[in-house]
PDB file of C-alpha atoms and ligand atoms in Angstrom:
ATOM      1  CA  MET A   1     159.313 112.793  67.302  1.00 73.00           C
ATOM      2  CA  ALA A   2     159.732 116.489  66.342  1.00 85.00           C
ATOM      3  CA  LYS A   3     161.093 118.885  68.798  1.00 96.00           C
ATOM      4  CA  VAL A   4     158.213 121.541  69.373  1.00 98.00           C
ATOM      5  CA  SER A   5     158.831 125.278  70.943  1.00 98.00           C
ATOM      6  CA  VAL A   6     157.174 128.285  70.862  1.00 98.00           C
ATOM      7  CA  ASP A   7     158.846 131.208  70.994  1.00 98.00           C
ATOM      8  CA  GLN A   8     156.842 133.206  74.381  1.00 98.00           C
ATOM      9  CA  SER A   9     158.917 136.595  73.855  1.00 98.00           C
ATOM     10  CA  THR A  10     156.741 136.992  70.208  1.00 98.00           C
ATOM     11  CA  CYS A  11     154.151 135.033  70.636  1.00 98.00           C
ATOM     12  CA  ILE A  12     150.656 137.111  70.075  1.00 98.00           C
ATOM     13  CA  GLY A  13     148.106 134.843  71.316  1.00 98.00           C
ATOM     14  CA  CYS A  14     146.480 134.255  67.772  1.00 98.00           C
ATOM     15  CA  GLU A  15     145.349 130.583  68.494  1.00 98.00           C
ATOM     16  CA  VAL A  16     146.381 129.508  64.814  1.00 98.00           C
ATOM     17  CA  CYS A  17     148.375 126.964  65.730  1.00 98.00           C
ATOM     18  CA  VAL A  18     145.778 125.419  68.252  1.00 98.00           C
ATOM     19  CA  ASP A  19     143.020 125.529  65.992  1.00 98.00           C
ATOM     20  CA  THR A  20     145.219 123.462  63.433  1.00 98.00           C
ATOM     21  CA  ALA A  21     147.143 121.349  66.018  1.00 98.00           C
ATOM     22  CA  PRO A  22     144.447 121.344  69.411  1.00 98.00           C
ATOM     23  CA  ASP A  23     145.782 118.012  70.481  1.00 98.00           C
ATOM     24  CA  VAL A  24     150.249 120.127  70.430  1.00 98.00           C
ATOM     25  CA  PHE A  25     149.640 123.594  71.610  1.00 98.00           C
ATOM     26  CA  GLU A  26     147.432 124.781  74.142  1.00 98.00           C
ATOM     27  CA  MET A  27     147.132 128.762  75.208  1.00 98.00           C
ATOM     28  CA  VAL A  28     148.383 129.044  79.148  1.00 98.00           C
ATOM     29  CA  ASP A  29     147.594 133.000  80.117  1.00 97.00           C
ATOM     30  CA  GLY A  30     147.500 134.108  76.434  1.00 98.00           C
ATOM     31  CA  LYS A  31     149.976 132.471  75.072  1.00 98.00           C
ATOM     32  CA  ALA A  32     150.634 129.140  73.178  1.00 98.00           C
ATOM     33  CA  GLN A  33     152.231 126.409  74.793  1.00 98.00           C
ATOM     34  CA  VAL A  34     153.705 122.973  73.106  1.00 98.00           C
ATOM     35  CA  LYS A  35     151.311 120.251  75.515  1.00 97.00           C
ATOM     36  CA  ASN A  36     152.228 117.108  73.827  1.00 97.00           C
ATOM     37  CA  PRO A  37     155.163 117.110  70.732  1.00 97.00           C
ATOM     38  CA  ASP A  38     153.397 114.135  69.857  1.00 96.00           C
ATOM     39  CA  GLY A  39     150.025 115.383  69.610  1.00 97.00           C
ATOM     40  CA  ALA A  40     149.380 115.390  65.030  1.00 97.00           C
ATOM     41  CA  SER A  41     152.023 114.321  62.684  1.00 96.00           C
ATOM     42  CA  VAL A  42     155.282 116.699  61.993  1.00 96.00           C
ATOM     43  CA  ASP A  43     153.439 117.812  58.631  1.00 96.00           C
ATOM     44  CA  VAL A  44     150.562 119.428  60.536  1.00 97.00           C
ATOM     45  CA  ILE A  45     152.628 120.984  63.144  1.00 98.00           C
ATOM     46  CA  LYS A  46     155.102 122.868  60.478  1.00 97.00           C
ATOM     47  CA  GLU A  47     151.474 123.409  58.790  1.00 98.00           C
ATOM     48  CA  ALA A  48     151.248 125.222  62.829  1.00 98.00           C
ATOM     49  CA  ALA A  49     154.105 127.301  62.156  1.00 98.00           C
ATOM     50  CA  GLU A  50     153.561 128.634  58.840  1.00 98.00           C
ATOM     51  CA  ALA A  51     150.571 129.595  59.776  1.00 98.00           C
ATOM     52  CA  CYS A  52     151.458 131.794  62.942  1.00 98.00           C
ATOM     53  CA  PRO A  53     151.026 135.368  61.692  1.00 98.00           C
ATOM     54  CA  THR A  54     155.100 136.153  63.956  1.00 98.00           C
ATOM     55  CA  GLU A  55     156.536 133.025  63.121  1.00 98.00           C
ATOM     56  CA  SER A  56     156.813 131.635  67.157  1.00 98.00           C
ATOM     57  CA  ILE A  57     156.980 128.515  66.479  1.00 98.00           C
ATOM     58  CA  LYS A  58     160.423 126.416  65.703  1.00 98.00           C
ATOM     59  CA  VAL A  59     160.267 123.004  65.097  1.00 97.00           C
ATOM     60  CA  GLU A  60     163.172 120.461  64.614  1.00 94.00           C
ATOM     61  CA  GLU A  61     162.812 116.919  62.876  1.00 85.00           C
TER      62      GLU A  61
HETATM   63 FE1  LIG B 101     150.937 132.450  69.602  1.00 65.35          FE
HETATM   64 FE2  LIG B 101     150.838 131.867  67.126  1.00 65.35          FE
HETATM   65 FE3  LIG B 101     150.434 130.286  68.000  1.00 65.35          FE
HETATM   66  S1  LIG B 101     151.123 134.088  67.554  1.00 65.35           S
HETATM   67  S2  LIG B 101     149.150 131.709  69.985  1.00 65.35           S
HETATM   68  S3  LIG B 101     152.562 130.516  68.176  1.00 65.35           S
HETATM   69  S4  LIG B 101     149.920 131.359  65.818  1.00 65.35           S
END
């Protein structure tokens, strides 16, 4: 299982992560949070991390 986290201090709420992996990330008060690290494959989560404009998502396998 991957360890996924969102840095709340750098997330600007662009929602690309939620669009890419809606079962992993959710928006809370305009920022992304991890709701289920098993909601998508590690590859998809990494895709979301790479798509984040502020590199706020960290993925550890
Ligand atoms: Fe925030 Fe990046 Fe997602 S800015 S909303 S963690 S794509």
